[in-house]
CSV table of C-alpha atoms and ligand atoms in Angstrom, one decimal:
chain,number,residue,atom,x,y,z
A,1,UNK,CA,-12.3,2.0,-4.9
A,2,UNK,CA,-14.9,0.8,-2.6
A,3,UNK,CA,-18.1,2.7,-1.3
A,4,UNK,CA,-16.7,3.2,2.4
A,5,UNK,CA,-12.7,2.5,1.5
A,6,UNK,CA,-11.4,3.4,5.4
A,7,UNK,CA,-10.7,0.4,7.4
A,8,UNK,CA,-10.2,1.3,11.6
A,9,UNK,CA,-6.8,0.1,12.8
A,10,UNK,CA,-8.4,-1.6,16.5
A,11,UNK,CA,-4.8,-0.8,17.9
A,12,UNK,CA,-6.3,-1.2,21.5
A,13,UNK,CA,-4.9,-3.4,24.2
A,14,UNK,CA,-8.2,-5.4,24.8
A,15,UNK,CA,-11.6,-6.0,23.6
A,16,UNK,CA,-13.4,-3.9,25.7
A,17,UNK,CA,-11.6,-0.9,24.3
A,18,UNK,CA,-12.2,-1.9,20.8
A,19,UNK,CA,-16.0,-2.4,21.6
A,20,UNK,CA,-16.1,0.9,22.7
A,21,UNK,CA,-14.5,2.0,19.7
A,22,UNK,CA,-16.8,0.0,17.5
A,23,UNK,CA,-20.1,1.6,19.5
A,24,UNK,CA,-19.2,5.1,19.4
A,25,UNK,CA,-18.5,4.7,15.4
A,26,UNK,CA,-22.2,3.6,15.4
A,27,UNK,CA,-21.9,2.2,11.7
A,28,UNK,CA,-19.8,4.7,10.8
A,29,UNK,CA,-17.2,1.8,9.4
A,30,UNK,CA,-18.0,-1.8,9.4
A,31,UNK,CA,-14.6,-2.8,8.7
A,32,UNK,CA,-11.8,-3.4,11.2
A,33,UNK,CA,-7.9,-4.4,11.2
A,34,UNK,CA,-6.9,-6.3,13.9
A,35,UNK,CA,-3.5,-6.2,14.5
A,36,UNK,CA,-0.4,-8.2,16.4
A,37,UNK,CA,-1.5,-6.0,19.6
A,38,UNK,CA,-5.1,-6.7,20.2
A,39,UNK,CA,-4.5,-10.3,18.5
A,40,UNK,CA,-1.3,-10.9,21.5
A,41,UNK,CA,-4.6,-9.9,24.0
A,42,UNK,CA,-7.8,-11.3,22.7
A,43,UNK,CA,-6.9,-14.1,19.9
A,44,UNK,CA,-9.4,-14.7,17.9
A,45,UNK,CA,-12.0,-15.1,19.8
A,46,UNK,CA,-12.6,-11.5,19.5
A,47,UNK,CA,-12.3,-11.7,15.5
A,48,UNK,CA,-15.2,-14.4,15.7
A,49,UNK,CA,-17.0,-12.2,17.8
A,50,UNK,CA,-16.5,-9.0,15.1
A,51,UNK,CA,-17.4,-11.4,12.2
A,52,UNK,CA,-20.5,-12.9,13.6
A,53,UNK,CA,-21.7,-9.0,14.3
A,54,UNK,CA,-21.1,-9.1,10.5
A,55,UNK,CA,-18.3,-7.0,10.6
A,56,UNK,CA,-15.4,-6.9,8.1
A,57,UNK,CA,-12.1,-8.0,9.8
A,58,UNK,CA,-8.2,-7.5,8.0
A,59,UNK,CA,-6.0,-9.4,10.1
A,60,UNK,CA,-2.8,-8.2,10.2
A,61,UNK,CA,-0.7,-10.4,11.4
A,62,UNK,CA,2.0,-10.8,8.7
A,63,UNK,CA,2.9,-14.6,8.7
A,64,UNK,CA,6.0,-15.7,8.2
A,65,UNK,CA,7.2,-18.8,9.2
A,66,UNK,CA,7.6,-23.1,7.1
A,67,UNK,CA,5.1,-23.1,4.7
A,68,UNK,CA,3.5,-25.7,6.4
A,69,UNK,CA,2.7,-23.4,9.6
A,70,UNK,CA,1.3,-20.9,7.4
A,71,UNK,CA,-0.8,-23.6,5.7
A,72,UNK,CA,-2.1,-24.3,8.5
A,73,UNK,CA,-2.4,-21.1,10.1
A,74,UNK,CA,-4.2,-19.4,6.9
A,75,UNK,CA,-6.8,-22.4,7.3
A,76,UNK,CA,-7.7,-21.5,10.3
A,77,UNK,CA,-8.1,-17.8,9.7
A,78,UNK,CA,-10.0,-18.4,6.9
A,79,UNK,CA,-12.5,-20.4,9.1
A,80,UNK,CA,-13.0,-16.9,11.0
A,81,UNK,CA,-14.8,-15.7,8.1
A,82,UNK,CA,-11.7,-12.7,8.2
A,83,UNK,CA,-11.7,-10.6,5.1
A,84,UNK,CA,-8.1,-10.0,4.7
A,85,UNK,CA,-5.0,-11.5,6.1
A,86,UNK,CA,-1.5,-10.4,5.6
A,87,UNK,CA,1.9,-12.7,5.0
A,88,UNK,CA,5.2,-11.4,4.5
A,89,UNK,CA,6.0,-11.4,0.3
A,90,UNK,CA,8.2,-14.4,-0.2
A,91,UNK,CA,7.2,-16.8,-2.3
A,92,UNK,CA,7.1,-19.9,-0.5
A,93,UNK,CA,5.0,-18.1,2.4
A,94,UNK,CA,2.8,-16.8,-0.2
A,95,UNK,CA,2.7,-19.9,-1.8
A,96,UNK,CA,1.5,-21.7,1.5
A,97,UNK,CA,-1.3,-19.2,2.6
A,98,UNK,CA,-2.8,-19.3,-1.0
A,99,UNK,CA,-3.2,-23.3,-0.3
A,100,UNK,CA,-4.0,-22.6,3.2
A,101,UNK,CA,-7.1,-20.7,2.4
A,102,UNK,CA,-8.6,-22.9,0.0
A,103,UNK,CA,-12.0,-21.8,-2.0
A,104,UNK,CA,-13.1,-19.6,1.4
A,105,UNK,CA,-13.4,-15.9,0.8
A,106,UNK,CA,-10.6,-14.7,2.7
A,107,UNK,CA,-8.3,-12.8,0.5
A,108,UNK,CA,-4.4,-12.9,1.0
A,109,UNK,CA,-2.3,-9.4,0.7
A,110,UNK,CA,1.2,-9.5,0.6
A,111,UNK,CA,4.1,-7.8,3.2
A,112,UNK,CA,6.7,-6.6,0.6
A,113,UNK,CA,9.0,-4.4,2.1
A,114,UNK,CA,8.3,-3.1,5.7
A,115,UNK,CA,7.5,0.6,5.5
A,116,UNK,CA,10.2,1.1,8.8
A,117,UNK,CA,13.0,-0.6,6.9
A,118,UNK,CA,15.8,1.5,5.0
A,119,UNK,CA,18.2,0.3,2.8
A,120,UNK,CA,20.6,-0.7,5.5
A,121,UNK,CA,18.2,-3.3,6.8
A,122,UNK,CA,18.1,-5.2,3.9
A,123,UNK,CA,21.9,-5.4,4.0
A,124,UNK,CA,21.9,-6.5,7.3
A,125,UNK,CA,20.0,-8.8,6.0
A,126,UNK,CA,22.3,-9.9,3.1
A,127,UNK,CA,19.7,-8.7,0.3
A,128,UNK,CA,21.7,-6.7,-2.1
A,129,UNK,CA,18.8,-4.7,-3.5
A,130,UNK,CA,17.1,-1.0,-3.1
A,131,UNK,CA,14.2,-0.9,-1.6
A,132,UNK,CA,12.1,-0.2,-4.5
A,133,UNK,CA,13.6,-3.4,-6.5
A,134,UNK,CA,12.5,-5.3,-4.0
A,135,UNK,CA,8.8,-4.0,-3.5
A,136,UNK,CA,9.2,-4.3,-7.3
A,137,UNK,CA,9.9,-8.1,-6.8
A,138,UNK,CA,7.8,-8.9,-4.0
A,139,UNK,CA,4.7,-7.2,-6.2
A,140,UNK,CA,5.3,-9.1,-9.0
A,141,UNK,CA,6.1,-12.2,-6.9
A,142,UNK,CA,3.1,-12.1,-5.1
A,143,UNK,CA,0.5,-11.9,-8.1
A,144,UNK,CA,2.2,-14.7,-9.6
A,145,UNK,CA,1.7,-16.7,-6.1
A,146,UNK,CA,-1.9,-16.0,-6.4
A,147,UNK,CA,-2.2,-13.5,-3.7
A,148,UNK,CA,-5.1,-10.8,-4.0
A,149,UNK,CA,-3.4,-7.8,-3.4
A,150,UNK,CA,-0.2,-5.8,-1.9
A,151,UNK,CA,0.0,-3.6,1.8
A,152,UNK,CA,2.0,-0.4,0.4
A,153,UNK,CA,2.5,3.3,1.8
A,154,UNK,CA,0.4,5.5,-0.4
A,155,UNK,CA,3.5,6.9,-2.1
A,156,UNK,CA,4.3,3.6,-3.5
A,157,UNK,CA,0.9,2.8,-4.7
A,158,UNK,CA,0.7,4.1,-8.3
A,159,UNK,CA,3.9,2.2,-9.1
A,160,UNK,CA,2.7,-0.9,-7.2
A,161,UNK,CA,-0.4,-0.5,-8.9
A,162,UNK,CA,1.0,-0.2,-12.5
A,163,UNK,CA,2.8,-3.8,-11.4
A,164,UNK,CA,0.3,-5.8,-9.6
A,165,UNK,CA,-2.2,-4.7,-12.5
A,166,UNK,CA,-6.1,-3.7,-12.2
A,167,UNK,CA,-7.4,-6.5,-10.5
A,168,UNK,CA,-5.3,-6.3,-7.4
A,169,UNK,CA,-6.3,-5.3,-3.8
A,170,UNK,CA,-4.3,-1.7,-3.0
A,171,UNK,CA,-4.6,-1.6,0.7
A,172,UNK,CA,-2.7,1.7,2.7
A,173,UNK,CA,-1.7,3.0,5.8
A,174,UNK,CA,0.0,6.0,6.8
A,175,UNK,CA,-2.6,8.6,5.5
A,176,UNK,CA,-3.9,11.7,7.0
A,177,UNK,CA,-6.7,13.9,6.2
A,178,UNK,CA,-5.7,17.5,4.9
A,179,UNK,CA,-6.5,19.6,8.2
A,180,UNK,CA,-4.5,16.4,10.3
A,181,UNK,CA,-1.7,17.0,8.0
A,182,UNK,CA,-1.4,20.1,8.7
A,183,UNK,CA,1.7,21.3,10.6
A,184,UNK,CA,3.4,17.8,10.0
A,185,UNK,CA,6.9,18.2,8.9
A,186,UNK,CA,6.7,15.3,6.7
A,187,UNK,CA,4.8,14.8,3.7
A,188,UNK,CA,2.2,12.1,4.1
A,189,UNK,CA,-0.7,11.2,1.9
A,190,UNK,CA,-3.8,12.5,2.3
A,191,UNK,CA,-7.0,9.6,1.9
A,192,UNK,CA,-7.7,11.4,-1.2
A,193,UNK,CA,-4.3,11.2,-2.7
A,194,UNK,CA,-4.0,7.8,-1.7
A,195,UNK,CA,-7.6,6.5,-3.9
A,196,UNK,CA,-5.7,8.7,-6.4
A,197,UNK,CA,-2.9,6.5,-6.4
A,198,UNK,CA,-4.7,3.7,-6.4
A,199,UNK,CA,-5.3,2.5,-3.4
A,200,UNK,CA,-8.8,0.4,-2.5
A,201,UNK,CA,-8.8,0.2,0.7
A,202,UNK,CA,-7.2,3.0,3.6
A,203,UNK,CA,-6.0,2.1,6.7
A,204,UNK,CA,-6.7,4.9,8.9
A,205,UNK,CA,-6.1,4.0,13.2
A,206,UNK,CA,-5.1,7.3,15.5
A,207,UNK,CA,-6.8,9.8,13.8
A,208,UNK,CA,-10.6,8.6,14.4
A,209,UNK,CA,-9.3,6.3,16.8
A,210,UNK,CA,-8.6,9.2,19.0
A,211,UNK,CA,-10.8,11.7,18.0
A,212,UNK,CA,-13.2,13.6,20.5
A,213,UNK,CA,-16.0,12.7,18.4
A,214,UNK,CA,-14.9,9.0,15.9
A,215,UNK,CA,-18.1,9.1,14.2
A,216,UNK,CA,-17.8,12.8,13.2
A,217,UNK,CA,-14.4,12.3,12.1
A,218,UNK,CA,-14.7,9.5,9.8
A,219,UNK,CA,-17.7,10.6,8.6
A,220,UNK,CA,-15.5,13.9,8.1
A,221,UNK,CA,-12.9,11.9,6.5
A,222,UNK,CA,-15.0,10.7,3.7
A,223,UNK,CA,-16.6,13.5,2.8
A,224,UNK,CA,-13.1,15.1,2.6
A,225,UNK,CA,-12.5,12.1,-0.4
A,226,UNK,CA,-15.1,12.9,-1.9
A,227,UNK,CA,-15.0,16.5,-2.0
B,301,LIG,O1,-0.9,5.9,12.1
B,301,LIG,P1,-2.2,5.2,12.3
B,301,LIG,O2,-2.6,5.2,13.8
B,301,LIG,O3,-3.3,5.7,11.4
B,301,LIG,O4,-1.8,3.7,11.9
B,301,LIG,C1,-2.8,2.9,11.5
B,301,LIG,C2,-2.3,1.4,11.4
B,301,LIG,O5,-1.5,1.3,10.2
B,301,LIG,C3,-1.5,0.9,12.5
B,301,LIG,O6,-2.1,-0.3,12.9
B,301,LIG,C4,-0.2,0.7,12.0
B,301,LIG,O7,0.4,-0.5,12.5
B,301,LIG,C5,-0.4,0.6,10.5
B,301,LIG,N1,0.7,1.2,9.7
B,301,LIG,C6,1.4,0.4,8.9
B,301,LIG,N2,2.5,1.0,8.1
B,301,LIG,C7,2.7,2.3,8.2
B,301,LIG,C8,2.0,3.1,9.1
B,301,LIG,C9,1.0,2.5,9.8
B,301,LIG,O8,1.2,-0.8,8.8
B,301,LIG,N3,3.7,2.8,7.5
C-alpha cells in the first residue's frame, strides 16, 4: 500500500470539468484516471497537460487490438509520462504493450475479466470457462507477459493477489466508504477492506467526485482507512 492509495476516476465530459475537479481537491489527491469518456473529449492533450502539472495519470483505456497497434499505441502513451495504462489480459496484447513501453516508467495492468460480464458472456463468446478460471488465467498470464499488475473488484483481490504474487500492482474500483455504503443493497468493499485484501491502489470516482465538499471527502476517506 501506498501513502495516499485513492486515485480520482476524472469521469467528466471535458477538461474544464476535470480542472475544476482537480482545483477544488486542492492537493488532496495528485493522482488521476483518465478514462475512455474524457479521453473520446480531450485526447491526450489533457494527459500532457495533468503530467507536466506533475500529476499522476492511469489511463484507462483498455487496449485491445494487433499487437502491432498496441505496440505502437503503448509507445506513445508512454511518451505522456502516464503512470498506468490498462490492456485487456490476453497474451499477445500484453505481450505487445510490454514491448511498446520500452525502459520508460509507465507501468502496464492487465484487463482480466470485465467486472460487468457473467458467465453467459463468456459463452457468447465461445470461452468455455467460469469466470474465476479465467481471471485465474488472465493473472497468471499477465505476470508471465511482464505486465506490472492486475485491475480487479476488491472481492477478487486477495485471490488475485495470492496469484500475481507480492510484487504485483493491485489496483480497484468499486469501493465505498462505510457511511456511503450504507443503505446499499449490495455488498461492496469498503477502501479499507479493499488495502486488506490487497489492493495498492483504489479507484474511487462518484463518491468525491460528487461530493458537496471533494476535498473534505477524500480527506474523509483516508482517514476512514486508516482508522
Ligand atoms: O463508481 P465510481 O464512480 O467510484 O467508479 C469509479 C471508476 O471505476 C469509474 O471510472 C468506473 O469506470 C470504474 N469502475 C470499474 N469497474 C467497476 C466499477 C467501476 O472499472 N466494477
Amino acid at each position: 500500500m501506498t501513502n495516499n492509495p485513492i486515485i480520482v476516476a476524472l469521469d467528466f465530459e471535458d477538461a474544464t470539468q476535470a480542472r475544476a475537479l482537480i482545483s477544488r481537491l486542492g492537493g488532496a489527491s495528485d493522482f488521476y484516471k483518465v478514462g475512455m469518456e474524457l479521453y473520446a473529449s480531450e485526447g491526450m492533450q489533457f494527459v500532457r497537460e495533468l503530467t507536466e502539472a506533475a500529476k499522476q495519470i492511469f489511463l484507462d483505456l483498455k487496449l485491445y487490438d494487433i499487437p502491432e497497434t498496441v505496440k505502437r499505441a503503448t509507445a506513445q502513451v508512454a511518451k505522456t509520462g502516464a503512470r498506468f495504462l490498462t490492456v485487456h489480459g490476453s497474451n499477445a496484447v500484453m505481450r505487445a504493450a510490454v514491448e511498446g513501453r520500452g525502459a520508460s516508467r509507465l507501468g502496464l495492468l492487465a484487463v482480466t475479466v470485465l467486472t460487468s460480464f457473467d458467465r453467459e458472456d463468456l459463452a457468447e463468446l465461445g470461452y468455455p470457462a467460469s469466470i474465476e478460471d479465467l481471471v485465474a488465467l488472465r493473472v497468471k498470464n499477465a505476470m508471465a507477459a511482464g505486465m506490472d499488475g492486475i485491475v480487479c473488484s476488491a472481492r477478487e483481490a486477495a485471490a488475485v493477489r495470492a496469484l500475481a504474487g507480492p510484487g504485483a500492482i493491485l489496483v480497484t474500483p468499486g469501493v465505498r466508504s462505510e457511511s456511503a455504503a450504507v443503505g446499499d443493497q449490495k455488498r461492496v468493499a469498503t477502501p479499507a477492506e479493499a488495502i486488506a485484501a490487497g489492493a495498492d491502489y483504489l479507484v474511487i470516482g462518484r463518491e468525491i467526485t460528487r461530493a458537496a465538499d471533494p476535498r473534505a471527502e477524500a480527506v474523509r476517506i483516508l482517514g476512514e482507512m486508516n482508522s
